[in-house]
Amino acid sequence: MTTAAKPGGPPAPKATVNKAGLSKPDYRGLPSTLCAGCGHDSIASQIIQSAFELSLKPHQIIKLSGIGCSSKSPAYFLSRSHGINVVHGRMPSIATGAMLANRNMLAIGVSGDGDTGSIGLGQYKHMLRRNVPMVYIIENNGVYGLTKGQFSATADLGQKLKYAGTNELMPIDLCLEAIIAECGFVARSFAGDAKQVRELLKAAMSYNGTAVLDIISPCVTFNNHAESTKSYTFGKEHEEILQDINFVQAYEEIEVDYEPGSVQEVKLHDGPTILLRKVEARKGGKGEQEGTQATNGEVRYHDPTDKLAALRLLEEAREKQEFITGLLYINESRPTLLDLERLPETALIAMSEEQLRPSREAFAAALAEFA
Amino acid sequence: MSTAAVDTAPRAVGLDPNRDPVNDFSIVAATVNGSGSQTANSTLIRALFKMGIPVNGKNLFPSNISGLPTWYTIRVSKDGYIARRDTTEVLIAFNQQTAAQDLAALPVGGVCLYPEDAKFERSRDDVTYYPLPVKKMIADLGVDKKLVDRVANMVYVGALAQLLGIEREAIREALSYYLGGKQKAVELNYNVVVASADWARDNLPKQDPFRVERMDKTEGLILIDGNTAAGIGALVGGMTVTAWYPITPATSLADALNEYAPKLRKDPKTDQPTYAIVQAEDEIAAIGMVLGAGWMGARAMTSTSGPGISLMTEFVGFGYFAEVPGVIWDVMRMGPSTGLPTRVSQGDVLKAYYLGHGDVRNICLLPGNVQECFEFGQTAFDLAERLQQPVLVLSDLDLGMNNWMTRPFEYPTTPLDRGKVLDAEQLKQMENWGRYKDVDGDGIPYRTLPGNENPMASYFTRGSGHNENAGYTERPDDWIKNMARLARKHETARTIVPKPVVDRREGAKVGIIGYGSTDPAIVEARDRLHSQLGLETSYMRLRALPLGEEVRQFVAEYDRVYVIELNSDGQMHKLLQLHTPEYATKLVSMAHNDGLPLTPRLVTDQINEMEQTR
């Protein structure tokens, strides 16, 4: 598919085939049936782009979801991957079983705020507790779209909906829940911020453990009015970006061109790196650490490897109704469920019949105990 | 304190004067739950087993950690009968709370051992008493105070050994088995047994007729409970993922997997496990993990009981419709709700068969003995993968948690049936492929597993309406077509699930249908109906749902067919009537449900009474 540049002619167009020998259309899915402008479709586009850029092989990916608008979206990306759309809120257990059975797959789970924060909160927490290796995306719009506009557990206090009225309950912050549950990769983003979503996705896809991406994804039909904190308007006006994120694959040699001290590197276990450049919020001297400017004008410096700092950041953001995006917390030291189960490198589903049955001697010895 | 447990103490029905007192009687140890009597009782039964005498043990215990009454009955039967009897001739009255009632339940001529240092009223003069100085004996032996409670029950083991003739060496071997060969513990317990036996020899002149003699009827057999048999069966059958949540009486199945998986299923090259066992946060997560693994291509299972399958309902229906394999061991207990968690019942039959939403019919296996618990460990996986749907195995508390004699399990000779799975190469040879297409006319489609590199392989599994190519659809004709194929698959299942076991007797006009742990009572009852009343019966023991054509034929052959089961509404009776509507009036329900294993007397009396009134 590549076009060779003619000598002296214009530069060759950007390569359309990646290291896996696949072009971008190979990563696409079915046409979306979601409402035009739905944030979920933007996220699906970035999943396609990320998988393409990382040269992932689609057949080595599984897509999983529960119930809700968000959970329909796996049909709209990576058609060459096996997908499964299960029951409401219980996708984490399906992913757990699937990854136990075949550890060589990359699992991408897509869930919503109702699916994760209400009916599925238990499975969400236990998936995090087990550190099931998977990318867990929450397409968070604070509303039940598929049942036409009820509050979800992430709906803001005081949020108004046409039929449901005013929400009087505190929202559940799914990133806070993740960090408390020792999740080692927790990020928040905004569907309208394509680059950030993409870089976070690539880092999450390269992370060994549960990687949670809570992405505010406006519901254009039921919750996109200006007052909603899950709307495009609010997102664009209030988004405070923690870092400028670049994901660097292990095989790519990229020179970091930022000033010393302004870039934080996070090495992932198998070689790739996440480069976190603090967003420039105020002019400072050369080499000065830069930070994010909060709504009150303070400059904030966030170290995503500091768990307590991440909790404090989210807690403060909640109190002040701030919308902070970026990599909130990262920790690569936790063993995954597959490590804890001491599973061999060979996937359980790839085991031969001989491996799946005991030896005759071991079998006879076990039975002899009962004589 | 609840008296529910007390109300179900074994009942007396009178001693048979013609009964042979050698190797043919029952013992009941009435103790306090949590008092460490399990080792004593288990030692007793295994010692008798090691003497070659057919035995069966049943633990009747309350849903409680400690303090409530518990009874362990051992049936000693030279004829090999293993059903529960109504009468127990030898009572170990070691529970003060129930002593009076237990004593009252003894038949005339019965035997009662009791601790003489406890309050006990000899309210009857038609039984033989053997008082035992338990406290003094333990004190004289200088047993460490911390261990007194653990070994005190060994006093009745020793006394019984002397009075009945149980060999001391058999007791030592049994103790070694239960104490994992830990020499110090074996010696401590065995010393109590010997001291008590010696004391009984010197102080308790034998006054009753009951005794045991060595036989050779258990040679080559093993003594094992159904849940352990099921666990070993699953490990032999290629189980790779188990997810489970604690619930009585299914927990010991997962315990068995945890115990035997490391012994049986390590990769010899890497020493790493070839399986994963996860304790889930609840039953919904457990079945989710099972279906996730099954979708991926693994042999996955869970063990649970009635309340657990209720929670699994939505996922099971999903698995049926999306056609994902998985195995659920439902070790049935008494419902409804939490019911009587430690009592037996066959109350989940209808629920399990139809578990799901809409038109769902599941495959249910019905093991009738520990041998089948082992065999179905593999059969369930073979069927789940062949038919691509969840398979429920309906065991029960009696079968699952009690010890039964059986011939040793045989190493399987048939390969694992992985069903219709297409790999990348096979797909290459095909022009097109549809996940839910009925290529062979048996209703069973072909599937591909995630990871298959052929671009044709991938598809989207969903619980929503789908067409032959797994595409989303709400078209009425697609829905009907798919449901018709699933119905066709069910008809195929009818022909490949385990066939019933049938014993036809010449001249019989009466048929009996049973399943599961009621089998020993039915077998014995048929012998009695024949020998005592001259009534010949034929017997069909069901081993699976859906019911097959052979069931219809059996029903057609007899004037009346009694359907015996442990539930209140005759659940299998109803399914049989649905299966054979033309013979519906021939089918007579004999449903019984009191939380206890069935006795031959119940079967004999009821059939006799019904036949007499015709």
PDB file of C-alpha atoms in Angstrom, chain A residues 55-277:
ATOM      1  CA  SER A  55       0.917  -2.305  15.293  1.00  0.00           C
ATOM      2  CA  LEU A  56      -1.205  -4.636  17.374  1.00  0.00           C
ATOM      3  CA  LYS A  57      -2.547  -7.765  15.731  1.00  0.00           C
ATOM      4  CA  PRO A  58      -6.330  -7.552  15.947  1.00  0.00           C
ATOM      5  CA  HIS A  59      -6.763 -11.306  16.333  1.00  0.00           C
ATOM      6  CA  GLN A  60      -4.743 -11.114  19.535  1.00  0.00           C
ATOM      7  CA  ILE A  61      -7.192  -8.642  21.024  1.00  0.00           C
ATOM      8  CA  ILE A  62     -10.501  -9.408  22.688  1.00  0.00           C
ATOM      9  CA  LYS A  63     -13.181  -6.768  23.113  1.00  0.00           C
ATOM     10  CA  LEU A  64     -15.562  -6.990  26.022  1.00  0.00           C
ATOM     11  CA  SER A  65     -18.493  -4.982  27.266  1.00  0.00           C
ATOM     12  CA  GLY A  66     -21.561  -5.103  29.456  1.00  0.00           C
ATOM     13  CA  ILE A  67     -24.825  -3.320  28.741  1.00  0.00           C
ATOM     14  CA  GLY A  68     -25.499   0.265  27.734  1.00  0.00           C
ATOM     15  CA  CYS A  69     -24.610   2.649  24.907  1.00  0.00           C
ATOM     16  CA  SER A  70     -20.937   2.353  25.779  1.00  0.00           C
ATOM     17  CA  SER A  71     -21.147  -1.390  25.671  1.00  0.00           C
ATOM     18  CA  LYS A  72     -22.388  -1.344  22.099  1.00  0.00           C
ATOM     19  CA  SER A  73     -19.272   0.413  20.923  1.00  0.00           C
ATOM     20  CA  PRO A  74     -16.885  -2.589  20.702  1.00  0.00           C
ATOM     21  CA  ALA A  75     -18.790  -3.481  17.557  1.00  0.00           C
ATOM     22  CA  TYR A  76     -17.523  -0.239  16.045  1.00  0.00           C
ATOM     23  CA  PHE A  77     -13.790  -0.947  16.223  1.00  0.00           C
ATOM     24  CA  LEU A  78     -11.418  -3.841  15.526  1.00  0.00           C
ATOM     25  CA  SER A  79     -13.701  -6.046  13.462  1.00  0.00           C
ATOM     26  CA  ARG A  80     -10.959  -8.618  13.199  1.00  0.00           C
ATOM     27  CA  SER A  81     -11.023  -9.159  16.956  1.00  0.00           C
ATOM     28  CA  HIS A  82     -13.351 -11.477  18.828  1.00  0.00           C
ATOM     29  CA  GLY A  83     -15.850  -9.510  20.848  1.00  0.00           C
ATOM     30  CA  ILE A  84     -18.300 -10.339  23.573  1.00  0.00           C
ATOM     31  CA  ASN A  85     -21.153  -8.223  24.848  1.00  0.00           C
ATOM     32  CA  VAL A  86     -22.348  -9.744  28.103  1.00  0.00           C
ATOM     33  CA  VAL A  87     -24.811  -8.886  30.845  1.00  0.00           C
ATOM     34  CA  HIS A  88     -25.150  -5.612  32.707  1.00  0.00           C
ATOM     35  CA  GLY A  89     -22.175  -4.749  34.879  1.00  0.00           C
ATOM     36  CA  ARG A  90     -20.589  -8.191  34.773  1.00  0.00           C
ATOM     37  CA  MET A  91     -18.012  -7.780  32.033  1.00  0.00           C
ATOM     38  CA  PRO A  92     -15.094  -7.807  34.509  1.00  0.00           C
ATOM     39  CA  SER A  93     -15.757 -11.414  35.498  1.00  0.00           C
ATOM     40  CA  ILE A  94     -15.943 -12.452  31.846  1.00  0.00           C
ATOM     41  CA  ALA A  95     -12.617 -10.710  31.237  1.00  0.00           C
ATOM     42  CA  THR A  96     -11.142 -12.406  34.299  1.00  0.00           C
ATOM     43  CA  GLY A  97     -12.081 -15.856  33.054  1.00  0.00           C
ATOM     44  CA  ALA A  98     -10.980 -15.072  29.518  1.00  0.00           C
ATOM     45  CA  MET A  99      -7.561 -13.833  30.583  1.00  0.00           C
ATOM     46  CA  LEU A 100      -7.036 -16.788  32.891  1.00  0.00           C
ATOM     47  CA  ALA A 101      -7.760 -19.039  29.945  1.00  0.00           C
ATOM     48  CA  ASN A 102      -5.549 -17.230  27.465  1.00  0.00           C
ATOM     49  CA  ARG A 103      -2.982 -14.914  28.937  1.00  0.00           C
ATOM     50  CA  ASN A 104      -1.587 -14.039  25.522  1.00  0.00           C
ATOM     51  CA  MET A 105      -4.506 -11.866  24.539  1.00  0.00           C
ATOM     52  CA  LEU A 106      -4.918  -8.144  25.023  1.00  0.00           C
ATOM     53  CA  ALA A 107      -8.304  -7.435  26.578  1.00  0.00           C
ATOM     54  CA  ILE A 108     -10.044  -4.137  25.928  1.00  0.00           C
ATOM     55  CA  GLY A 109     -13.146  -3.683  28.009  1.00  0.00           C
ATOM     56  CA  VAL A 110     -15.554  -0.855  27.341  1.00  0.00           C
ATOM     57  CA  SER A 111     -18.050   0.040  30.003  1.00  0.00           C
ATOM     58  CA  GLY A 112     -20.210   2.943  31.003  1.00  0.00           C
ATOM     59  CA  ASP A 113     -20.866   4.818  34.200  1.00  0.00           C
ATOM     60  CA  GLY A 114     -24.071   2.887  34.851  1.00  0.00           C
ATOM     61  CA  ASP A 115     -22.476  -0.411  33.917  1.00  0.00           C
ATOM     62  CA  THR A 116     -19.431   0.218  36.125  1.00  0.00           C
ATOM     63  CA  GLY A 117     -20.618   2.553  38.857  1.00  0.00           C
ATOM     64  CA  SER A 118     -23.981   1.033  39.725  1.00  0.00           C
ATOM     65  CA  ILE A 119     -24.811  -2.555  38.880  1.00  0.00           C
ATOM     66  CA  GLY A 120     -21.181  -3.438  38.194  1.00  0.00           C
ATOM     67  CA  LEU A 121     -19.418  -1.649  41.032  1.00  0.00           C
ATOM     68  CA  GLY A 122     -18.722  -4.906  42.849  1.00  0.00           C
ATOM     69  CA  GLN A 123     -17.189  -6.619  39.846  1.00  0.00           C
ATOM     70  CA  TYR A 124     -15.240  -3.440  39.013  1.00  0.00           C
ATOM     71  CA  LYS A 125     -13.681  -3.328  42.461  1.00  0.00           C
ATOM     72  CA  HIS A 126     -12.848  -7.024  42.473  1.00  0.00           C
ATOM     73  CA  MET A 127     -11.319  -6.855  39.003  1.00  0.00           C
ATOM     74  CA  LEU A 128      -9.081  -4.050  40.289  1.00  0.00           C
ATOM     75  CA  ARG A 129      -8.328  -5.990  43.439  1.00  0.00           C
ATOM     76  CA  ARG A 130      -7.249  -8.965  41.362  1.00  0.00           C
ATOM     77  CA  ASN A 131      -5.320  -6.787  38.912  1.00  0.00           C
ATOM     78  CA  VAL A 132      -6.700  -8.579  35.875  1.00  0.00           C
ATOM     79  CA  PRO A 133      -4.543  -7.517  32.925  1.00  0.00           C
ATOM     80  CA  MET A 134      -6.814  -5.482  30.697  1.00  0.00           C
ATOM     81  CA  VAL A 135      -7.622  -2.008  29.483  1.00  0.00           C
ATOM     82  CA  TYR A 136     -10.824  -0.936  31.178  1.00  0.00           C
ATOM     83  CA  ILE A 137     -12.420   2.089  29.551  1.00  0.00           C
ATOM     84  CA  ILE A 138     -15.317   3.844  31.223  1.00  0.00           C
ATOM     85  CA  GLU A 139     -17.257   5.980  28.791  1.00  0.00           C
ATOM     86  CA  ASN A 140     -18.647   8.287  31.408  1.00  0.00           C
ATOM     87  CA  ASN A 141     -21.588  10.549  30.628  1.00  0.00           C
ATOM     88  CA  GLY A 142     -23.394  10.593  33.955  1.00  0.00           C
ATOM     89  CA  VAL A 143     -26.598   9.311  32.454  1.00  0.00           C
ATOM     90  CA  TYR A 144     -28.343   6.172  31.272  1.00  0.00           C
ATOM     91  CA  GLY A 145     -28.756   6.752  27.574  1.00  0.00           C
ATOM     92  CA  LEU A 146     -30.112   3.427  26.389  1.00  0.00           C
ATOM     93  CA  THR A 147     -33.034   3.653  28.802  1.00  0.00           C
ATOM     94  CA  LYS A 148     -33.497   7.286  27.891  1.00  0.00           C
ATOM     95  CA  GLY A 149     -32.121   9.482  30.591  1.00  0.00           C
ATOM     96  CA  GLN A 150     -31.854   8.351  34.203  1.00  0.00           C
ATOM     97  CA  PHE A 151     -29.090   9.432  36.582  1.00  0.00           C
ATOM     98  CA  SER A 152     -26.090   7.181  36.877  1.00  0.00           C
ATOM     99  CA  ALA A 153     -23.919   6.840  39.952  1.00  0.00           C
ATOM    100  CA  THR A 154     -21.408   9.325  38.537  1.00  0.00           C
ATOM    101  CA  ALA A 155     -24.016  12.047  37.977  1.00  0.00           C
ATOM    102  CA  ASP A 156     -22.998  15.254  39.716  1.00  0.00           C
ATOM    103  CA  LEU A 157     -24.747  16.490  42.795  1.00  0.00           C
ATOM    104  CA  GLY A 158     -27.367  18.963  41.626  1.00  0.00           C
ATOM    105  CA  GLN A 159     -27.301  17.742  38.031  1.00  0.00           C
ATOM    106  CA  LYS A 160     -30.618  18.242  36.246  1.00  0.00           C
ATOM    107  CA  LEU A 161     -32.230  15.930  33.711  1.00  0.00           C
ATOM    108  CA  LYS A 162     -35.441  16.420  31.815  1.00  0.00           C
ATOM    109  CA  TYR A 163     -37.418  13.560  33.349  1.00  0.00           C
ATOM    110  CA  ALA A 164     -35.284  12.520  36.295  1.00  0.00           C
ATOM    111  CA  GLY A 165     -35.241  15.948  37.928  1.00  0.00           C
ATOM    112  CA  THR A 166     -32.356  17.006  40.154  1.00  0.00           C
ATOM    113  CA  ASN A 167     -29.746  14.577  41.388  1.00  0.00           C
ATOM    114  CA  GLU A 168     -29.419  14.791  45.158  1.00  0.00           C
ATOM    115  CA  LEU A 169     -26.826  12.074  45.626  1.00  0.00           C
ATOM    116  CA  MET A 170     -23.056  12.400  45.733  1.00  0.00           C
ATOM    117  CA  PRO A 171     -21.345  11.014  42.669  1.00  0.00           C
ATOM    118  CA  ILE A 172     -19.032   8.047  42.770  1.00  0.00           C
ATOM    119  CA  ASP A 173     -15.590   8.914  41.439  1.00  0.00           C
ATOM    120  CA  LEU A 174     -14.493   5.776  39.613  1.00  0.00           C
ATOM    121  CA  CYS A 175     -10.863   6.904  39.500  1.00  0.00           C
ATOM    122  CA  LEU A 176     -10.815   7.339  43.271  1.00  0.00           C
ATOM    123  CA  GLU A 177     -12.353   3.880  43.626  1.00  0.00           C
ATOM    124  CA  ALA A 178      -9.683   2.486  41.341  1.00  0.00           C
ATOM    125  CA  ILE A 179      -6.783   4.002  43.224  1.00  0.00           C
ATOM    126  CA  ILE A 180      -8.187   2.887  46.574  1.00  0.00           C
ATOM    127  CA  ALA A 181      -8.467  -0.612  45.129  1.00  0.00           C
ATOM    128  CA  GLU A 182      -4.733  -0.494  44.281  1.00  0.00           C
ATOM    129  CA  CYS A 183      -5.230  -0.207  40.554  1.00  0.00           C
ATOM    130  CA  GLY A 184      -1.815   0.534  39.047  1.00  0.00           C
ATOM    131  CA  PHE A 185      -2.885   2.630  36.049  1.00  0.00           C
ATOM    132  CA  VAL A 186      -5.566   5.242  36.523  1.00  0.00           C
ATOM    133  CA  ALA A 187      -6.246   8.056  34.105  1.00  0.00           C
ATOM    134  CA  ARG A 188      -9.046  10.460  33.342  1.00  0.00           C
ATOM    135  CA  SER A 189      -9.645  12.051  29.997  1.00  0.00           C
ATOM    136  CA  PHE A 190     -12.174  13.794  27.827  1.00  0.00           C
ATOM    137  CA  ALA A 191     -13.571  12.342  24.623  1.00  0.00           C
ATOM    138  CA  GLY A 192     -13.128  15.720  22.972  1.00  0.00           C
ATOM    139  CA  ASP A 193      -9.379  15.602  23.583  1.00  0.00           C
ATOM    140  CA  ALA A 194      -8.368  13.100  20.914  1.00  0.00           C
ATOM    141  CA  LYS A 195      -4.618  13.304  21.415  1.00  0.00           C
ATOM    142  CA  GLN A 196      -4.752  12.772  25.156  1.00  0.00           C
ATOM    143  CA  VAL A 197      -7.190   9.886  24.801  1.00  0.00           C
ATOM    144  CA  ARG A 198      -4.945   8.290  22.200  1.00  0.00           C
ATOM    145  CA  GLU A 199      -1.708   8.604  24.152  1.00  0.00           C
ATOM    146  CA  LEU A 200      -3.341   7.320  27.316  1.00  0.00           C
ATOM    147  CA  LEU A 201      -4.852   4.418  25.389  1.00  0.00           C
ATOM    148  CA  LYS A 202      -1.495   3.449  23.962  1.00  0.00           C
ATOM    149  CA  ALA A 203       0.087   3.534  27.400  1.00  0.00           C
ATOM    150  CA  ALA A 204      -2.828   1.555  28.856  1.00  0.00           C
ATOM    151  CA  MET A 205      -2.554  -1.059  26.100  1.00  0.00           C
ATOM    152  CA  SER A 206       1.103  -1.498  27.008  1.00  0.00           C
ATOM    153  CA  TYR A 207       0.517  -1.728  30.745  1.00  0.00           C
ATOM    154  CA  ASN A 208       0.665  -5.099  32.493  1.00  0.00           C
ATOM    155  CA  GLY A 209      -2.307  -5.051  34.842  1.00  0.00           C
ATOM    156  CA  THR A 210      -5.674  -3.364  34.980  1.00  0.00           C
ATOM    157  CA  ALA A 211      -5.457   0.037  33.309  1.00  0.00           C
ATOM    158  CA  VAL A 212      -8.478   2.229  34.001  1.00  0.00           C
ATOM    159  CA  LEU A 213      -9.355   5.061  31.676  1.00  0.00           C
ATOM    160  CA  ASP A 214     -12.296   7.096  32.883  1.00  0.00           C
ATOM    161  CA  ILE A 215     -13.226   9.169  29.857  1.00  0.00           C
ATOM    162  CA  ILE A 216     -15.881  11.840  30.086  1.00  0.00           C
ATOM    163  CA  SER A 217     -17.903  11.141  26.996  1.00  0.00           C
ATOM    164  CA  PRO A 218     -20.838  13.495  26.548  1.00  0.00           C
ATOM    165  CA  CYS A 219     -24.270  12.118  25.786  1.00  0.00           C
ATOM    166  CA  VAL A 220     -25.510  14.422  23.065  1.00  0.00           C
ATOM    167  CA  THR A 221     -29.101  13.320  23.454  1.00  0.00           C
ATOM    168  CA  PHE A 222     -29.753  13.269  27.194  1.00  0.00           C
ATOM    169  CA  ASN A 223     -26.983  15.115  28.994  1.00  0.00           C
ATOM    170  CA  ASN A 224     -25.242  17.692  26.829  1.00  0.00           C
ATOM    171  CA  HIS A 225     -26.754  20.858  28.181  1.00  0.00           C
ATOM    172  CA  ALA A 226     -24.387  23.597  29.234  1.00  0.00           C
ATOM    173  CA  GLU A 227     -24.807  23.046  32.998  1.00  0.00           C
ATOM    174  CA  SER A 228     -23.864  19.400  32.829  1.00  0.00           C
ATOM    175  CA  THR A 229     -20.300  18.611  33.852  1.00  0.00           C
ATOM    176  CA  LYS A 230     -20.462  15.706  31.389  1.00  0.00           C
ATOM    177  CA  SER A 231     -21.186  17.969  28.408  1.00  0.00           C
ATOM    178  CA  TYR A 232     -18.921  19.056  25.568  1.00  0.00           C
ATOM    179  CA  THR A 233     -19.243  22.686  26.574  1.00  0.00           C
ATOM    180  CA  PHE A 234     -18.268  22.054  30.167  1.00  0.00           C
ATOM    181  CA  GLY A 235     -15.477  19.693  29.154  1.00  0.00           C
ATOM    182  CA  LYS A 236     -13.934  22.126  26.730  1.00  0.00           C
ATOM    183  CA  GLU A 237     -14.220  25.097  29.059  1.00  0.00           C
ATOM    184  CA  HIS A 238     -13.131  23.432  32.277  1.00  0.00           C
ATOM    185  CA  GLU A 239     -10.698  20.704  31.323  1.00  0.00           C
ATOM    186  CA  GLU A 240      -7.471  21.041  33.263  1.00  0.00           C
ATOM    187  CA  ILE A 241      -4.838  18.885  31.703  1.00  0.00           C
ATOM    188  CA  LEU A 242      -2.299  17.453  34.119  1.00  0.00           C
ATOM    189  CA  GLN A 243       0.340  16.547  31.581  1.00  0.00           C
ATOM    190  CA  ASP A 244       1.120  16.622  27.917  1.00  0.00           C
ATOM    191  CA  ILE A 245       1.371  12.891  27.379  1.00  0.00           C
ATOM    192  CA  ASN A 246       3.387  11.060  24.797  1.00  0.00           C
ATOM    193  CA  PHE A 247       3.579   7.330  24.628  1.00  0.00           C
ATOM    194  CA  VAL A 248       6.846   6.003  23.233  1.00  0.00           C
ATOM    195  CA  GLN A 249       7.051   2.441  22.051  1.00  0.00           C
ATOM    196  CA  ALA A 250      10.119   0.501  23.002  1.00  0.00           C
ATOM    197  CA  TYR A 251      11.341   0.029  19.448  1.00  0.00           C
ATOM    198  CA  GLU A 252      11.079   3.658  18.482  1.00  0.00           C
ATOM    199  CA  GLU A 253      13.993   5.903  19.175  1.00  0.00           C
ATOM    200  CA  ILE A 254      12.717   9.294  20.043  1.00  0.00           C
ATOM    201  CA  GLU A 255      14.890  11.971  21.473  1.00  0.00           C
ATOM    202  CA  VAL A 256      13.240  13.812  24.253  1.00  0.00           C
ATOM    203  CA  ASP A 257      13.442  17.445  23.390  1.00  0.00           C
ATOM    204  CA  TYR A 258      11.949  18.959  26.453  1.00  0.00           C
ATOM    205  CA  GLU A 259      13.878  20.906  28.973  1.00  0.00           C
ATOM    206  CA  PRO A 260      15.473  18.830  31.734  1.00  0.00           C
ATOM    207  CA  GLY A 261      13.196  18.613  34.714  1.00  0.00           C
ATOM    208  CA  SER A 262      10.041  19.287  32.801  1.00  0.00           C
ATOM    209  CA  VAL A 263       9.533  15.776  31.530  1.00  0.00           C
ATOM    210  CA  GLN A 264       8.670  12.832  33.687  1.00  0.00           C
ATOM    211  CA  GLU A 265       9.397   9.433  32.259  1.00  0.00           C
ATOM    212  CA  VAL A 266       7.457   6.383  33.331  1.00  0.00           C
ATOM    213  CA  LYS A 267       8.988   3.160  32.048  1.00  0.00           C
ATOM    214  CA  LEU A 268       6.528   0.344  31.476  1.00  0.00           C
ATOM    215  CA  HIS A 269       7.554  -3.197  32.196  1.00  0.00           C
ATOM    216  CA  ASP A 270       8.368  -4.392  28.708  1.00  0.00           C
ATOM    217  CA  GLY A 271      10.240  -1.385  27.483  1.00  0.00           C
ATOM    218  CA  PRO A 272       7.879   1.376  26.357  1.00  0.00           C
ATOM    219  CA  THR A 273       7.799   4.687  28.130  1.00  0.00           C
ATOM    220  CA  ILE A 274       5.217   7.281  28.946  1.00  0.00           C
ATOM    221  CA  LEU A 275       6.552  10.799  28.736  1.00  0.00           C
ATOM    222  CA  LEU A 276       4.651  13.210  30.886  1.00  0.00           C
ATOM    223  CA  ARG A 277       5.321  16.818  30.204  1.00  0.00           C
TER     224      ARG A 277
END
